[in-house]
Amino acid sequence: MEAFLKTLSVLYVEDEDMVREEVSRFLRRRFARVDEAKNGAEGLELFEKNVYDIVITDIKMPVMDGLSMAERIRNLRDGMPIVIVTAFTDTDYFIKAIELGVDGYVKKPIDTEQLIAQTLKATYSRFQDVQLAKAKNATIKALTQIVGALSRAIEQRDPYTNGHQHRVSIFAESIGRLMGLSDEQLTSVRLSALIHDIGKLSVPVELLVMPRPLTELEYSLIKTHPVNGSDIITGIEFPWPIDETIRQHHERYDGSGYPDGLQGEEIRIEARIIAVADVVEAMSSHRPYRPSLGLDKALEEITRNRGILYDPAVVDVAVKLIREKGEKIFEEAAFTSRSSGR
Ligand SMILES: [Fe+2]
């Protein structure tokens, strides 16, 4: 908890010089930063210019009293933690403070231990948020690294498509970002794309590297990979619908895809994006049975099938990105390079 207090910045408002100096000295030893104000108006001015984690304020002060300031602060920032310091005789003010919903109060003369306890109580939910965010980030990082390792393991088996999933994930994430997807959805897109072909593990490797177009029977075996992939992943409780996305990545907008023949928005947005990124990457890369068809052919394919095989909104964004960036759509931007990257 001591360490947590050291991360907080405090606005402390008190008109009595001696009290303010003494309490500030105490606060400075425990908090990251302490700004002092002599009355509510000064406090408000500081609050508007700086970012604080907690406001500690006296009530009775000249120019603007503590509660008027608290009220204004709450209007500026809803839920801002406020602890008031009150003399025993301030009953009326005290009632108003309760109405305002301040987070804590300390009686004068200030008992510093009580002040710390009230400050902790007022900022505790923030403390929990910080801890939670830290834990969540660590989990996402570890999951991303595991999925990245899995992705490389899948691709080592099939050298011709080496790097395919990684490049698809980069392009898919850029499309998602430009479409305005949330951070959660972007993580979902990125990780699903990284292992979207995991189901090919159950397809004989000879088929994957066949230097000629496949027969219908051979192709039907390849077509089991979205379901196989989703079955492999479904036992892992990812916080994102990765198994569903993998199952749906060969579904097509008009319902002509597989395995379930889903249509339009029945297909998850992640899968609609990966479908486009997948075909663009596949067409512009070399395959055992043909050389690269080039980005222009890929552009033609998605434009011709816009609203037919592919979600028109996804195609529009993909086309824009291809025109702007060319081959660079498959490259990790330097500023977003990830530890999972290779
Ligand atoms: Fe696939």
Short mmCIF file of C-alpha atoms and ligand atoms in Angstrom, two decimals:
data_model
loop_
_atom_site.label_atom_id
_atom_site.label_comp_id
_atom_site.label_asym_id
_atom_site.label_seq_id
_atom_site.Cartn_x
_atom_site.Cartn_y
_atom_site.Cartn_z
CA MET A 1 0.00 0.00 0.00
CA GLU A 2 2.88 2.34 0.80
CA ALA A 3 4.10 1.83 -2.75
CA PHE A 4 0.65 2.57 -4.13
CA LEU A 5 0.46 5.89 -2.22
CA LYS A 6 3.81 6.80 -3.79
CA THR A 7 2.10 6.75 -7.20
CA LEU A 8 -0.61 9.26 -6.27
CA SER A 9 -0.63 13.00 -6.74
CA VAL A 10 -2.54 15.03 -4.21
CA LEU A 11 -4.19 18.42 -4.21
CA TYR A 12 -4.26 19.68 -0.62
CA VAL A 13 -6.33 22.77 0.19
CA GLU A 14 -6.10 24.49 3.59
CA ASP A 15 -6.18 28.16 4.58
CA GLU A 16 -4.34 27.99 7.91
CA ASP A 17 -0.67 28.36 7.04
CA MET A 18 0.70 26.37 9.96
CA VAL A 19 -1.62 23.44 9.47
CA ARG A 20 -1.07 23.43 5.70
CA GLU A 21 2.71 23.49 6.01
CA GLU A 22 2.82 20.74 8.60
CA VAL A 23 0.35 18.43 6.85
CA SER A 24 1.97 19.05 3.45
CA ARG A 25 5.32 18.02 4.88
CA PHE A 26 3.76 14.82 6.09
CA LEU A 27 1.96 14.15 2.79
CA ARG A 28 5.09 14.78 0.71
CA ARG A 29 6.86 11.92 2.44
CA ARG A 30 4.12 9.52 1.43
CA PHE A 31 2.75 10.63 -1.92
CA ALA A 32 4.32 11.13 -5.34
CA ARG A 33 3.33 14.76 -5.53
CA VAL A 34 1.53 17.27 -3.32
CA ASP A 35 0.25 20.64 -4.56
CA GLU A 36 -0.96 23.14 -1.98
CA ALA A 37 -3.70 25.75 -2.29
CA LYS A 38 -4.83 28.36 0.28
CA ASN A 39 -8.53 28.36 -0.58
CA GLY A 40 -11.14 26.77 -2.81
CA ALA A 41 -10.59 29.17 -5.71
CA GLU A 42 -6.85 28.48 -5.79
CA GLY A 43 -7.55 24.79 -5.45
CA LEU A 44 -9.97 24.82 -8.36
CA GLU A 45 -7.46 26.69 -10.50
CA LEU A 46 -4.80 24.05 -9.79
CA PHE A 47 -7.31 21.27 -10.42
CA GLU A 48 -8.11 22.63 -13.85
CA LYS A 49 -4.43 22.73 -14.83
CA ASN A 50 -3.17 19.44 -13.37
CA VAL A 51 -4.14 15.83 -12.97
CA TYR A 52 -4.67 14.63 -9.41
CA ASP A 53 -5.61 11.29 -7.94
CA ILE A 54 -7.13 12.71 -4.79
CA VAL A 55 -8.21 16.04 -3.31
CA ILE A 56 -7.87 16.65 0.42
CA THR A 57 -9.57 19.83 1.53
CA ASP A 58 -10.47 21.89 4.56
CA ILE A 59 -14.07 23.15 4.61
CA LYS A 60 -14.14 26.66 6.06
CA MET A 61 -11.91 28.89 3.97
CA PRO A 62 -12.00 32.45 2.62
CA VAL A 63 -12.82 33.25 -1.06
CA MET A 64 -14.27 29.83 -1.82
CA ASP A 65 -15.02 27.19 0.81
CA GLY A 66 -14.02 23.55 0.45
CA LEU A 67 -17.47 22.20 -0.32
CA SER A 68 -18.18 24.71 -3.12
CA MET A 69 -14.83 23.70 -4.58
CA ALA A 70 -15.62 19.99 -4.13
CA GLU A 71 -18.92 20.46 -5.92
CA ARG A 72 -17.21 22.21 -8.86
CA ILE A 73 -14.50 19.55 -8.98
CA ARG A 74 -17.08 16.78 -9.09
CA ASN A 75 -18.78 18.56 -11.98
CA LEU A 76 -15.45 18.68 -13.81
CA ARG A 77 -14.52 15.10 -13.02
CA ASP A 78 -17.21 12.74 -11.89
CA GLY A 79 -16.10 10.32 -9.20
CA MET A 80 -12.96 12.30 -8.31
CA PRO A 81 -11.88 11.03 -4.85
CA ILE A 82 -12.30 13.80 -2.26
CA VAL A 83 -11.46 13.67 1.44
CA ILE A 84 -12.56 16.58 3.61
CA VAL A 85 -10.94 17.84 6.77
CA THR A 86 -13.43 19.27 9.20
CA ALA A 87 -13.49 20.89 12.63
CA PHE A 88 -15.90 19.30 15.06
CA THR A 89 -18.28 22.26 14.97
CA ASP A 90 -18.90 22.19 11.19
CA THR A 91 -22.06 20.08 11.46
CA ASP A 92 -23.99 21.89 8.71
CA TYR A 93 -21.07 21.65 6.34
CA PHE A 94 -20.61 18.06 7.31
CA ILE A 95 -24.16 17.18 6.29
CA LYS A 96 -23.63 18.93 2.96
CA ALA A 97 -20.46 16.94 2.49
CA ILE A 98 -22.38 13.70 2.95
CA GLU A 99 -24.91 14.91 0.38
CA LEU A 100 -22.06 15.60 -2.02
CA GLY A 101 -20.89 12.05 -1.52
CA VAL A 102 -17.32 12.83 -0.49
CA ASP A 103 -15.22 9.72 -0.02
CA GLY A 104 -13.96 10.35 3.47
CA TYR A 105 -13.51 12.86 6.24
CA VAL A 106 -10.91 13.57 8.87
CA LYS A 107 -11.46 15.62 12.00
CA LYS A 108 -9.27 18.50 13.05
CA PRO A 109 -6.75 18.46 14.61
CA ILE A 110 -5.59 16.05 11.93
CA ASP A 111 -4.63 12.57 13.01
CA THR A 112 -2.23 11.63 10.20
CA GLU A 113 -2.93 7.92 10.46
CA GLN A 114 -6.60 8.58 10.02
CA LEU A 115 -5.83 10.84 7.07
CA ILE A 116 -3.85 8.04 5.38
CA ALA A 117 -6.59 5.51 6.11
CA GLN A 118 -9.26 7.78 4.60
CA THR A 119 -7.08 8.50 1.57
CA LEU A 120 -6.56 4.80 0.98
CA LYS A 121 -10.27 4.13 1.34
CA ALA A 122 -11.08 6.90 -1.16
CA THR A 123 -8.57 5.69 -3.75
CA TYR A 124 -8.93 1.96 -3.14
CA SER A 125 -11.11 1.27 -6.16
CA ARG A 126 -8.49 3.03 -8.27
CA PHE A 127 -5.82 0.91 -6.60
CA GLN A 128 -7.80 -2.20 -7.52
CA ASP A 129 -8.22 -0.93 -11.10
CA VAL A 130 -4.47 -0.43 -11.39
CA GLN A 131 -3.74 -3.92 -10.03
CA LEU A 132 -6.37 -5.42 -12.31
CA ALA A 133 -5.02 -3.64 -15.38
CA LYS A 134 -1.50 -4.84 -14.54
CA ALA A 135 -2.66 -8.44 -14.17
CA LYS A 136 -4.68 -8.21 -17.36
CA ASN A 137 -1.76 -6.83 -19.36
CA ALA A 138 0.53 -9.56 -18.07
CA THR A 139 -2.04 -12.20 -19.06
CA ILE A 140 -2.53 -10.77 -22.54
CA LYS A 141 1.23 -10.58 -23.02
CA ALA A 142 1.72 -14.21 -21.99
CA LEU A 143 -1.22 -15.37 -24.13
CA THR A 144 0.12 -13.45 -27.13
CA GLN A 145 3.53 -15.07 -26.68
CA ILE A 146 2.02 -18.55 -26.38
CA VAL A 147 -0.12 -18.01 -29.47
CA GLY A 148 2.93 -16.62 -31.32
CA ALA A 149 4.94 -19.74 -30.43
CA LEU A 150 2.05 -21.96 -31.51
CA SER A 151 1.85 -20.05 -34.77
CA ARG A 152 5.53 -20.62 -35.51
CA ALA A 153 5.21 -24.30 -34.58
CA ILE A 154 2.35 -24.73 -37.09
CA GLU A 155 4.30 -23.02 -39.84
CA GLN A 156 7.49 -25.00 -39.28
CA ARG A 157 5.60 -28.03 -40.51
CA ASP A 158 4.75 -26.35 -43.79
CA PRO A 159 7.69 -24.29 -45.02
CA TYR A 160 5.80 -22.95 -48.05
CA THR A 161 3.35 -21.05 -45.91
CA ASN A 162 5.96 -20.04 -43.38
CA GLY A 163 5.07 -16.61 -42.03
CA HIS A 164 1.62 -16.65 -43.66
CA GLN A 165 -0.37 -16.42 -40.43
CA HIS A 166 1.95 -13.79 -39.03
CA ARG A 167 1.56 -11.59 -42.12
CA VAL A 168 -2.22 -12.14 -42.17
CA SER A 169 -2.41 -11.10 -38.53
CA ILE A 170 -0.55 -7.84 -39.21
CA PHE A 171 -2.75 -6.92 -42.17
CA ALA A 172 -5.95 -8.04 -40.39
CA GLU A 173 -5.14 -5.93 -37.35
CA SER A 174 -4.54 -2.84 -39.53
CA ILE A 175 -7.88 -3.38 -41.25
CA GLY A 176 -9.62 -3.76 -37.88
CA ARG A 177 -7.97 -0.65 -36.50
CA LEU A 178 -9.02 1.46 -39.48
CA MET A 179 -12.56 0.08 -39.14
CA GLY A 180 -12.64 1.40 -35.57
CA LEU A 181 -12.68 -1.92 -33.71
CA SER A 182 -12.14 -1.80 -29.94
CA ASP A 183 -8.79 -2.82 -28.40
CA GLU A 184 -10.43 -6.05 -27.23
CA GLN A 185 -11.59 -6.88 -30.74
CA LEU A 186 -8.19 -5.99 -32.19
CA THR A 187 -6.49 -8.43 -29.82
CA SER A 188 -9.08 -11.00 -30.80
CA VAL A 189 -8.40 -10.40 -34.53
CA ARG A 190 -4.64 -10.50 -34.09
CA LEU A 191 -4.50 -13.69 -32.05
CA SER A 192 -7.12 -15.55 -34.09
CA ALA A 193 -5.28 -14.66 -37.30
CA LEU A 194 -1.97 -15.88 -35.86
CA ILE A 195 -3.31 -19.42 -35.52
CA HIS A 196 -6.22 -19.43 -38.00
CA ASP A 197 -4.77 -22.42 -39.88
CA ILE A 198 -3.93 -24.47 -36.78
CA GLY A 199 -6.40 -27.10 -38.01
CA LYS A 200 -3.99 -27.90 -40.87
CA LEU A 201 -2.03 -29.86 -38.26
CA SER A 202 -4.48 -32.70 -38.91
CA VAL A 203 -4.01 -32.51 -42.69
CA PRO A 204 -1.19 -34.71 -44.12
CA VAL A 205 1.79 -32.51 -44.82
CA GLU A 206 2.14 -33.92 -48.38
CA LEU A 207 -1.15 -32.27 -49.24
CA LEU A 208 -0.01 -28.90 -47.95
CA VAL A 209 3.13 -28.91 -50.07
CA MET A 210 1.64 -30.60 -53.18
CA PRO A 211 3.28 -28.96 -56.23
CA ARG A 212 0.07 -29.21 -58.29
CA PRO A 213 -3.57 -28.16 -57.81
CA LEU A 214 -5.45 -30.56 -55.51
CA THR A 215 -8.05 -33.15 -56.51
CA GLU A 216 -11.53 -32.74 -55.10
CA LEU A 217 -10.94 -35.44 -52.51
CA GLU A 218 -7.67 -33.89 -51.41
CA TYR A 219 -9.33 -30.50 -51.24
CA SER A 220 -12.15 -31.87 -49.09
CA LEU A 221 -9.50 -32.96 -46.57
CA ILE A 222 -7.99 -29.47 -46.52
CA LYS A 223 -11.47 -28.08 -45.98
CA THR A 224 -11.74 -29.80 -42.59
CA HIS A 225 -9.13 -27.43 -41.13
CA PRO A 226 -11.43 -24.67 -39.80
CA VAL A 227 -13.43 -27.20 -37.75
CA ASN A 228 -10.33 -29.13 -36.66
CA GLY A 229 -8.68 -25.87 -35.67
CA SER A 230 -11.62 -24.69 -33.66
CA ASP A 231 -11.80 -28.11 -31.93
CA ILE A 232 -8.14 -27.85 -30.95
CA ILE A 233 -8.62 -24.36 -29.48
CA THR A 234 -12.05 -24.74 -27.94
CA GLY A 235 -10.67 -26.30 -24.73
CA ILE A 236 -8.67 -23.17 -23.99
CA GLU A 237 -10.68 -20.52 -22.20
CA PHE A 238 -9.36 -17.51 -24.10
CA PRO A 239 -11.08 -14.26 -23.15
CA TRP A 240 -11.77 -13.83 -26.88
CA PRO A 241 -13.85 -16.01 -29.24
CA ILE A 242 -10.78 -17.39 -31.01
CA ASP A 243 -12.26 -20.85 -31.58
CA GLU A 244 -15.36 -19.41 -33.29
CA THR A 245 -13.26 -17.06 -35.40
CA ILE A 246 -11.04 -19.92 -36.55
CA ARG A 247 -14.10 -22.00 -37.39
CA GLN A 248 -15.53 -19.13 -39.46
CA HIS A 249 -12.49 -17.92 -41.39
CA HIS A 250 -13.54 -19.66 -44.61
CA GLU A 251 -17.18 -18.59 -44.37
CA ARG A 252 -18.11 -16.22 -47.18
CA TYR A 253 -20.33 -13.13 -47.06
CA ASP A 254 -22.96 -14.59 -49.45
CA GLY A 255 -23.20 -17.88 -47.56
CA SER A 256 -21.11 -19.86 -50.06
CA GLY A 257 -18.27 -20.62 -47.63
CA TYR A 258 -17.65 -23.50 -45.24
CA PRO A 259 -18.16 -25.24 -42.82
CA ASP A 260 -21.53 -23.76 -41.81
CA GLY A 261 -22.56 -21.62 -44.78
CA LEU A 262 -23.03 -18.56 -42.56
CA GLN A 263 -23.94 -15.26 -44.22
CA GLY A 264 -23.24 -11.56 -43.76
CA GLU A 265 -23.13 -10.53 -40.12
CA GLU A 266 -23.77 -14.08 -38.93
CA ILE A 267 -20.03 -14.33 -39.49
CA ARG A 268 -18.01 -12.72 -36.72
CA ILE A 269 -16.32 -9.46 -37.74
CA GLU A 270 -12.93 -11.00 -36.84
CA ALA A 271 -13.53 -13.83 -39.33
CA ARG A 272 -14.80 -11.43 -42.04
CA ILE A 273 -11.59 -9.42 -41.68
CA ILE A 274 -9.31 -12.48 -41.61
CA ALA A 275 -11.05 -13.84 -44.75
CA VAL A 276 -9.94 -10.77 -46.71
CA ALA A 277 -6.45 -10.53 -45.19
CA ASP A 278 -5.97 -14.28 -45.77
CA VAL A 279 -6.84 -14.20 -49.48
CA VAL A 280 -4.74 -11.09 -50.12
CA GLU A 281 -1.70 -12.60 -48.39
CA ALA A 282 -2.15 -16.01 -50.04
CA MET A 283 -2.49 -14.56 -53.55
CA SER A 284 0.49 -12.28 -53.19
CA SER A 285 2.79 -15.06 -51.91
CA HIS A 286 4.46 -17.93 -53.71
CA ARG A 287 2.81 -21.32 -53.40
CA PRO A 288 4.27 -24.74 -54.25
CA TYR A 289 1.92 -25.06 -57.24
CA ARG A 290 2.23 -21.47 -58.55
CA PRO A 291 4.32 -18.34 -58.29
CA SER A 292 2.98 -15.22 -56.56
CA LEU A 293 0.02 -13.70 -58.36
CA GLY A 294 0.93 -10.29 -57.00
CA LEU A 295 -0.93 -7.67 -55.00
CA ASP A 296 -2.72 -6.35 -58.09
CA LYS A 297 -4.44 -9.68 -58.66
CA ALA A 298 -5.38 -9.82 -54.96
CA LEU A 299 -6.79 -6.31 -55.21
CA GLU A 300 -8.81 -7.36 -58.25
CA GLU A 301 -10.10 -10.49 -56.46
CA ILE A 302 -11.42 -8.66 -53.40
CA THR A 303 -12.82 -5.75 -55.43
CA ARG A 304 -14.65 -8.07 -57.84
CA ASN A 305 -16.13 -10.04 -54.93
CA ARG A 306 -16.90 -7.03 -52.73
CA GLY A 307 -20.28 -7.69 -51.08
CA ILE A 308 -20.34 -11.20 -52.63
CA LEU A 309 -17.63 -13.28 -50.99
CA TYR A 310 -16.27 -10.51 -48.81
CA ASP A 311 -17.77 -7.96 -46.44
CA PRO A 312 -17.89 -4.69 -48.46
CA ALA A 313 -16.82 -2.58 -45.46
CA VAL A 314 -13.77 -4.79 -44.91
CA VAL A 315 -12.88 -4.70 -48.62
CA ASP A 316 -13.08 -0.90 -48.73
CA VAL A 317 -10.61 -0.56 -45.87
CA ALA A 318 -8.33 -3.30 -47.25
CA VAL A 319 -8.25 -1.64 -50.69
CA LYS A 320 -7.40 1.70 -49.13
CA LEU A 321 -4.54 0.14 -47.13
CA ILE A 322 -3.16 -1.78 -50.14
CA ARG A 323 -3.21 1.37 -52.30
CA GLU A 324 -1.49 3.40 -49.59
CA LYS A 325 1.07 0.91 -48.33
CA GLY A 326 1.58 -1.75 -51.02
CA GLU A 327 3.64 -4.71 -49.76
CA LYS A 328 4.15 -2.89 -46.46
CA ILE A 329 0.66 -4.03 -45.34
CA PHE A 330 2.34 -7.24 -44.16
CA GLU A 331 5.08 -5.49 -42.23
CA GLU A 332 4.86 -4.72 -38.58
CA ALA A 333 4.98 -0.94 -38.12
CA ALA A 334 8.11 -0.08 -36.13
CA PHE A 335 6.14 1.67 -33.40
CA THR A 336 3.83 -1.30 -32.78
CA SER A 337 6.49 -4.02 -32.90
CA ARG A 338 5.50 -6.71 -30.46
CA SER A 339 7.38 -9.16 -28.34
CA SER A 340 5.43 -11.92 -30.09
CA GLY A 341 6.83 -10.80 -33.43
CA ARG A 342 9.69 -12.45 -35.13
FE FE B 1 -7.46 -21.36 -43.76
#
